[in-house]
mmCIF file of C-alpha atoms in Angstrom:
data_model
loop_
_atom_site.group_PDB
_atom_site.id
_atom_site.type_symbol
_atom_site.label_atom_id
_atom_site.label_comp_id
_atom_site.label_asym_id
_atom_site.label_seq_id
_atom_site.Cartn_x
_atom_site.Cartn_y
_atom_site.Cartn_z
ATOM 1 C CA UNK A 1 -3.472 -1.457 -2.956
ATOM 2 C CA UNK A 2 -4.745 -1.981 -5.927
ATOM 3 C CA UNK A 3 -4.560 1.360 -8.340
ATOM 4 C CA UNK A 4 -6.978 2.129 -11.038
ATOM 5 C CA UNK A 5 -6.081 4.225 -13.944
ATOM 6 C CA UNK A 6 -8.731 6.134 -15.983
ATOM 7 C CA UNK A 7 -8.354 8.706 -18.217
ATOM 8 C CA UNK A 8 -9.641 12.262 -16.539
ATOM 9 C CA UNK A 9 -12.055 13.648 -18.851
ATOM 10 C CA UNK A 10 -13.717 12.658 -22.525
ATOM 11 C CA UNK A 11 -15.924 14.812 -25.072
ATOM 12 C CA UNK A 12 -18.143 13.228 -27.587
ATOM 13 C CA UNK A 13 -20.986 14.137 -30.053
ATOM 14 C CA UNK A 14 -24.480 12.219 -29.951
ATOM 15 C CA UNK A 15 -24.235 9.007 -32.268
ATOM 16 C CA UNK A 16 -20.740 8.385 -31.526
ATOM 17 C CA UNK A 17 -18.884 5.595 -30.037
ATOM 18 C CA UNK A 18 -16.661 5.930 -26.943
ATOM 19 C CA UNK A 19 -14.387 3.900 -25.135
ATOM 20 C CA UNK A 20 -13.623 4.647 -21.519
ATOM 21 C CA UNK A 21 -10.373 2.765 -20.101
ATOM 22 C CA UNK A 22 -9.484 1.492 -16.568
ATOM 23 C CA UNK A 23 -6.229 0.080 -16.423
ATOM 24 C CA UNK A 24 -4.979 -1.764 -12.945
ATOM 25 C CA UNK A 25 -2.049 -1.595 -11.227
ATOM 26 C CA UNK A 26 -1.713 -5.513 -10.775
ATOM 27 C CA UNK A 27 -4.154 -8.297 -12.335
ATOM 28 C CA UNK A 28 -7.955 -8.772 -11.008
ATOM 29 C CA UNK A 29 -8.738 -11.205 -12.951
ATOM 30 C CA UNK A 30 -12.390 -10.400 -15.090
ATOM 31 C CA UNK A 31 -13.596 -8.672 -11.230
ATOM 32 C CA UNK A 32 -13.782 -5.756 -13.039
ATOM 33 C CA UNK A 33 -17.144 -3.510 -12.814
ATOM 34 C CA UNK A 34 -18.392 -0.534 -13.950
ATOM 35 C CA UNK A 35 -20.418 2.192 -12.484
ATOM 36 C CA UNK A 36 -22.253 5.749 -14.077
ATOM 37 C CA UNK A 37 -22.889 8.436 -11.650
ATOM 38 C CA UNK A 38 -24.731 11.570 -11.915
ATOM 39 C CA UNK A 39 -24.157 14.459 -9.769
ATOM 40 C CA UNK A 40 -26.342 14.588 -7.198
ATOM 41 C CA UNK A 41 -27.093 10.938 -7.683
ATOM 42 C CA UNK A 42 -25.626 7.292 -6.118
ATOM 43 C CA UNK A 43 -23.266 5.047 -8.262
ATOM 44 C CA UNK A 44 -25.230 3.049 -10.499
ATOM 45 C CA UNK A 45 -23.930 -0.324 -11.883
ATOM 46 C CA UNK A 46 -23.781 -1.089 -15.854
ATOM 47 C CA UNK A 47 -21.266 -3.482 -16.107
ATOM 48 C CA UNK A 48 -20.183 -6.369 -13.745
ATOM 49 C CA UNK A 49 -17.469 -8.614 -13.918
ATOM 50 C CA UNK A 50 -15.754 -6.817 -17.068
ATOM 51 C CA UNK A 51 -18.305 -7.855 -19.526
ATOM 52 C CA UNK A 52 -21.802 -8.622 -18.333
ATOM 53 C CA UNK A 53 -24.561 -6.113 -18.390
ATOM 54 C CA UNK A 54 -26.574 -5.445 -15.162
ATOM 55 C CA UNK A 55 -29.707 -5.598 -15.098
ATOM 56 C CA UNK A 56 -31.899 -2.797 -16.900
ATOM 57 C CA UNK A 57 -28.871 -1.166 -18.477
ATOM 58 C CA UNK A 58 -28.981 -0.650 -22.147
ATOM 59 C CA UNK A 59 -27.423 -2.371 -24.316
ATOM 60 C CA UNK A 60 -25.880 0.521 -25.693
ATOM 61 C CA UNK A 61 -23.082 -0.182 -22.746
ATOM 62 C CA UNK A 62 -20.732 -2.813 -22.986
ATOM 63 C CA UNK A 63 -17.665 -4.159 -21.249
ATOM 64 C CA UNK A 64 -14.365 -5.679 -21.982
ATOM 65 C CA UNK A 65 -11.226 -6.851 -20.942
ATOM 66 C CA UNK A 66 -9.347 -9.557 -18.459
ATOM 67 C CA UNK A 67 -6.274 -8.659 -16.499
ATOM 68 C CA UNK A 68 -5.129 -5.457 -15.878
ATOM 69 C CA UNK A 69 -6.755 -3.737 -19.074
ATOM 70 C CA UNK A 70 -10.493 -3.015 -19.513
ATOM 71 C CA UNK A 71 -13.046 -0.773 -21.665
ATOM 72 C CA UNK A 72 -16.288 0.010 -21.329
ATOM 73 C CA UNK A 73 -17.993 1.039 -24.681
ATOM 74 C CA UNK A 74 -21.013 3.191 -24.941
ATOM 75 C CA UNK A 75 -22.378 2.397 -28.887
ATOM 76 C CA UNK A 76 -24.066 5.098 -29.237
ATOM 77 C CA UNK A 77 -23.950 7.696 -27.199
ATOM 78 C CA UNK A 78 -27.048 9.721 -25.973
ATOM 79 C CA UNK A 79 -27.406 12.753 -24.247
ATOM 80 C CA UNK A 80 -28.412 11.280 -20.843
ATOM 81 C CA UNK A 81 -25.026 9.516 -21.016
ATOM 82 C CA UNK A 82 -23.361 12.889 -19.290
ATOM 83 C CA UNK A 83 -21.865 11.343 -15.977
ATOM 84 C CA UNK A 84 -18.707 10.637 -14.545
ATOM 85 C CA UNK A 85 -18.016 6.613 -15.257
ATOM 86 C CA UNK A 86 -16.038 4.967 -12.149
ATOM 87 C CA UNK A 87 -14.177 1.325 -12.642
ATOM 88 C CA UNK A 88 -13.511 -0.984 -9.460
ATOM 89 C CA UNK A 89 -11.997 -4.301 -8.887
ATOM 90 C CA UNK A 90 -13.375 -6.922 -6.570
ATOM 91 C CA UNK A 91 -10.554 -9.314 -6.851
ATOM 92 C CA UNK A 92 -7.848 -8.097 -4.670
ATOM 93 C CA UNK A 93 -8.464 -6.573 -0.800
ATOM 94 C CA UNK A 94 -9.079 -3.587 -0.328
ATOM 95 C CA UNK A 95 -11.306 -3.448 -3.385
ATOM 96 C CA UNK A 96 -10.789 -0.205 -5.057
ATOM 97 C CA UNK A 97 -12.399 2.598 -7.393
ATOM 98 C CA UNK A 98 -10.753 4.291 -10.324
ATOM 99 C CA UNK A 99 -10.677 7.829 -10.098
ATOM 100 C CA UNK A 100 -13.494 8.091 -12.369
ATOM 101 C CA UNK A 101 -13.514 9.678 -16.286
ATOM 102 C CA UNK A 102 -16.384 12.285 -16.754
ATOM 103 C CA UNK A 103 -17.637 12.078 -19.811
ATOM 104 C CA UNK A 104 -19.167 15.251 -22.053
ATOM 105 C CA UNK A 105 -21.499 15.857 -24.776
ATOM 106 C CA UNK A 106 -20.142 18.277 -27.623
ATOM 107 C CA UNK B 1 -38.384 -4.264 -4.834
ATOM 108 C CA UNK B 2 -34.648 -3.734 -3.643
ATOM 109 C CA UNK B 3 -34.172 -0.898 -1.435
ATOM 110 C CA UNK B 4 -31.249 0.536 0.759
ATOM 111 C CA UNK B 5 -31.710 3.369 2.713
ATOM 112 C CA UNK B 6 -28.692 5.500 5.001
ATOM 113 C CA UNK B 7 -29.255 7.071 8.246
ATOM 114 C CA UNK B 8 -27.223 9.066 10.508
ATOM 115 C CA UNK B 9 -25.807 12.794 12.086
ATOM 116 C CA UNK B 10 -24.835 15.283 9.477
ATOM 117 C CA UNK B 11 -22.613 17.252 11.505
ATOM 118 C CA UNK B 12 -20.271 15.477 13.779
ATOM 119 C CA UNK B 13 -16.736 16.480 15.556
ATOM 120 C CA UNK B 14 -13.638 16.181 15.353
ATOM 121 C CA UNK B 15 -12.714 12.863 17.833
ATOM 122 C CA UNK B 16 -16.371 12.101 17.907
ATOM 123 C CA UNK B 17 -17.821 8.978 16.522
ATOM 124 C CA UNK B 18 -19.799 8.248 13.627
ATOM 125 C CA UNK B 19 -22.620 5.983 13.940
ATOM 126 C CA UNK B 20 -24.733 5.417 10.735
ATOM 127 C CA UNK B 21 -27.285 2.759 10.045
ATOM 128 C CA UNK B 22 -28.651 0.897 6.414
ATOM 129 C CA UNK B 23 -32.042 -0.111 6.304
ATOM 130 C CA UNK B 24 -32.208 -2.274 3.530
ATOM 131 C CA UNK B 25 -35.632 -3.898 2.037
ATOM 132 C CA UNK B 26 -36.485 -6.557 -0.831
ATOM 133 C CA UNK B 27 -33.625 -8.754 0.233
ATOM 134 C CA UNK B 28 -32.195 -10.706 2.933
ATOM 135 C CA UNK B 29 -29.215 -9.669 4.407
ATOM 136 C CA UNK B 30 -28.406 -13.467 5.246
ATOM 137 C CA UNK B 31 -27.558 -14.256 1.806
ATOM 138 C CA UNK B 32 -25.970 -10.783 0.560
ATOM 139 C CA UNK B 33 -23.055 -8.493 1.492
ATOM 140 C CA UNK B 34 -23.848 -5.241 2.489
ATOM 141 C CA UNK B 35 -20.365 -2.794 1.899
ATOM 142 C CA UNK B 36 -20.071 1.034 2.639
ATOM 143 C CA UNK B 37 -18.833 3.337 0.525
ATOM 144 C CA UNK B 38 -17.079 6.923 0.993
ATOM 145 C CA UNK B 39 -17.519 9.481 -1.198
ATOM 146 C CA UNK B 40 -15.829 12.876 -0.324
ATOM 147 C CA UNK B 41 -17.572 15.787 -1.755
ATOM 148 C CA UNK B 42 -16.269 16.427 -5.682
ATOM 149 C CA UNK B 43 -14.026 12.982 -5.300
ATOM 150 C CA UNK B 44 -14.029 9.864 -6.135
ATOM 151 C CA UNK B 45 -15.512 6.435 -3.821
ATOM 152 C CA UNK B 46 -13.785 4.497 -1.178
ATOM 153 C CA UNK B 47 -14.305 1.119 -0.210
ATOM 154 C CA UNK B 48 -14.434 0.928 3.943
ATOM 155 C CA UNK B 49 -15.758 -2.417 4.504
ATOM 156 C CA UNK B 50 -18.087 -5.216 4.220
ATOM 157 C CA UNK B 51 -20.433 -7.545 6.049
ATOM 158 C CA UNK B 52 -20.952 -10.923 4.402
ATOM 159 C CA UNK B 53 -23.901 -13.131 3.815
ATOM 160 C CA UNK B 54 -22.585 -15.235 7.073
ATOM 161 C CA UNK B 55 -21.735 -12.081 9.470
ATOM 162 C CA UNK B 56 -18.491 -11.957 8.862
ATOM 163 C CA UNK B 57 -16.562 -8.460 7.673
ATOM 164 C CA UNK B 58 -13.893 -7.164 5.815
ATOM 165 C CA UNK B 59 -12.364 -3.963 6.148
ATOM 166 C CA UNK B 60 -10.149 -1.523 4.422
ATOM 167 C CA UNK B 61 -6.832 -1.467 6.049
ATOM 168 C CA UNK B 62 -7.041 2.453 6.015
ATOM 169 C CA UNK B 63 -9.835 2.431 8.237
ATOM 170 C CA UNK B 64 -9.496 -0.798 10.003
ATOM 171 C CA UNK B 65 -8.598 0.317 13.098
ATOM 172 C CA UNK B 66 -11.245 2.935 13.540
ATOM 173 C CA UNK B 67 -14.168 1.145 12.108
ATOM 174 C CA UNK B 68 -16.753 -1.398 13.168
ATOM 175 C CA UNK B 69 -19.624 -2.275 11.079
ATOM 176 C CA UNK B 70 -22.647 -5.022 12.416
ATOM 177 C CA UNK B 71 -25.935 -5.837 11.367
ATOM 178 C CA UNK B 72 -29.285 -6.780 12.927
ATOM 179 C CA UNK B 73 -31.003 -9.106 10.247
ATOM 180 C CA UNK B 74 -34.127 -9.083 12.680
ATOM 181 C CA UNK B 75 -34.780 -5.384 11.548
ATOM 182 C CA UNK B 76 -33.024 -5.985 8.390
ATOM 183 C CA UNK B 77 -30.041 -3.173 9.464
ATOM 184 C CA UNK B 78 -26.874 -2.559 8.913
ATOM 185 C CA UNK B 79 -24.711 -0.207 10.970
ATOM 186 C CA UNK B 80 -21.626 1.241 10.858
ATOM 187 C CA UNK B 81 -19.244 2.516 13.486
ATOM 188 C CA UNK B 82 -15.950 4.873 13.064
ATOM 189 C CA UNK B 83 -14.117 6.398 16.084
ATOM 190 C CA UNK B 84 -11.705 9.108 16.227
ATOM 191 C CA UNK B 85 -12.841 11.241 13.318
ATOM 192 C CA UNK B 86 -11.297 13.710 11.125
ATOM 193 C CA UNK B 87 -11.987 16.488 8.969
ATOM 194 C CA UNK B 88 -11.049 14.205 6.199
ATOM 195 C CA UNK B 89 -13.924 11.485 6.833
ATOM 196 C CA UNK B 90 -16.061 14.157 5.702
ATOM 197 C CA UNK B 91 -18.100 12.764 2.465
ATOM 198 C CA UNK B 92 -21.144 10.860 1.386
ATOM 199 C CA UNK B 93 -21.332 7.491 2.870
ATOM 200 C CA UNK B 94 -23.021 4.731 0.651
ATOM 201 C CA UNK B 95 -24.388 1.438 1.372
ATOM 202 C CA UNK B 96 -24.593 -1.000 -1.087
ATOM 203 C CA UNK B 97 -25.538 -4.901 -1.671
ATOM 204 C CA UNK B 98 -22.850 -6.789 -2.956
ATOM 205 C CA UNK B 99 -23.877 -10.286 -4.398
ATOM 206 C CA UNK B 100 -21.249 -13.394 -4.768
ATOM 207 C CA UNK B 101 -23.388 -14.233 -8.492
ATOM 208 C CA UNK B 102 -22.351 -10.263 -9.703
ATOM 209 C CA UNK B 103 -18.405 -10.932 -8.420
ATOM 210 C CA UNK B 104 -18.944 -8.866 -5.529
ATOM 211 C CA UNK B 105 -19.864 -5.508 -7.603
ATOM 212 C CA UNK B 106 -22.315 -3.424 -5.758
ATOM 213 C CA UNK B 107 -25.094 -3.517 -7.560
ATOM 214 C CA UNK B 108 -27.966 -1.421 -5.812
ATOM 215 C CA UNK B 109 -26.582 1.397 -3.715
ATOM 216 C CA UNK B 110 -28.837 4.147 -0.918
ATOM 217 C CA UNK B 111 -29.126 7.901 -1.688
ATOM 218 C CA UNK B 112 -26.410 8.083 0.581
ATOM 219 C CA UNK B 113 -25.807 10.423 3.694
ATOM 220 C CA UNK B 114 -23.899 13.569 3.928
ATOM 221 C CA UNK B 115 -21.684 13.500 6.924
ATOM 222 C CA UNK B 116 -19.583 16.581 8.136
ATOM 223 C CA UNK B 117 -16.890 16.653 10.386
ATOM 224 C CA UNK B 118 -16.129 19.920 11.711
ATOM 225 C CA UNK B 119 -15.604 22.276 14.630
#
């Protein structure tokens, strides 16, 4: 399978820039996509296909990357950003779901 | 406007099998996926399976064996089926449309269901 790396656990001040990273285990092409979850909520989508942003998502959230490397960028970051920030790749069966980064406000 | 809605038993056990169903509005399920997704409690998601646009599915090879999952486009339904459980099925199970255009990313997901599996 397919293994997704992301980084456990980032803390960041309002205003700021952050990069979250999900780095594959084998190429998936650009079917890389991005998902923000609250708790107590579902998975919501922000960024499909490693660089395009779904619909009603801010532009504030961006995506990046081709291969086995990919970022997604929050410029700036707001309060309601607090979530834990899953990647997935569609490319290769089974898909699979990074392990997820949870992201903090200082 | 796009809905997805999960259905099912909270509390199941062990050896028993799950049955949930995905009501889904605002689309047709005859031109999108519909996947499920695991979500043990405090963890991260699993992939189980899809069914495709033209009834066919694809399922994780961890799971394959135990699960089935069908639809009824008449009543705009999708179910799932998973035999033999385990305390370790326990989780949130997700549906969510999956769209060819959006490289297969889920892109609207249900509330989800809480399933328990337990003695």
């Amino acid at each position: 399978d397919t293994v997704l790396t992301q980084s456990p656990a980032l803390a960041v001040s309002p205003g700021e820039r952050v990069s979250i990273s999900c780095r594959a285990s084998e190429g998936v092409n650009s079917y890389m996509h991005w998902y923000q979850q609250k708790p107590g909520q579902q998975p919501k989508l922000l960024i499909y296909k490693a660089s395009n942003l779904a619909s009603g998502v801010p532009a504030r959230f961006s995506g990046s990357g081709s291969g086995t490397d990919f970022t997604l960028t929050i410029d700036p970051v707001e309060a309601d950003d607090t979530a834990t920030y899953f990647c997935q790749q569609s490319w290769n069966d089974p898909y699979t779901f990074g392990a997820g980064t949870k992201l903090e406000l200082k | 406007q796009v809905q997805l809605e999960e259905s099912g038993p909270g509390l199941m056990q062990p050896s028993e099998t799950l049955s949930l169903t995905c009501t889904v509005s605002g689309f047709s399920l005859t031109s999108n996926g519909v996947g499920w997704v695991r979500q043990p409690l405090g963890k991260g998601l699993v992939w189980m399976g899809t069914i495709w646009a033209g009834g066919s599915t694809n399922y994780n090879s961890a799971v394959q064996s135990r699960l089935s999952i069908s639809r009824d486009t008449s009543k705009s339904q999708v179910f799932l089926k998973m035999n033999s459980l385990q305390p370790e099925d326990t989780g949130t199970y997700y549906c969510a449309r999956q769209r060819p255009l959006l490289g297969w990313g889920f892109d609207y997901w249900g509330q989800g269901v809480m399933v328990t599996v337990s003695s």
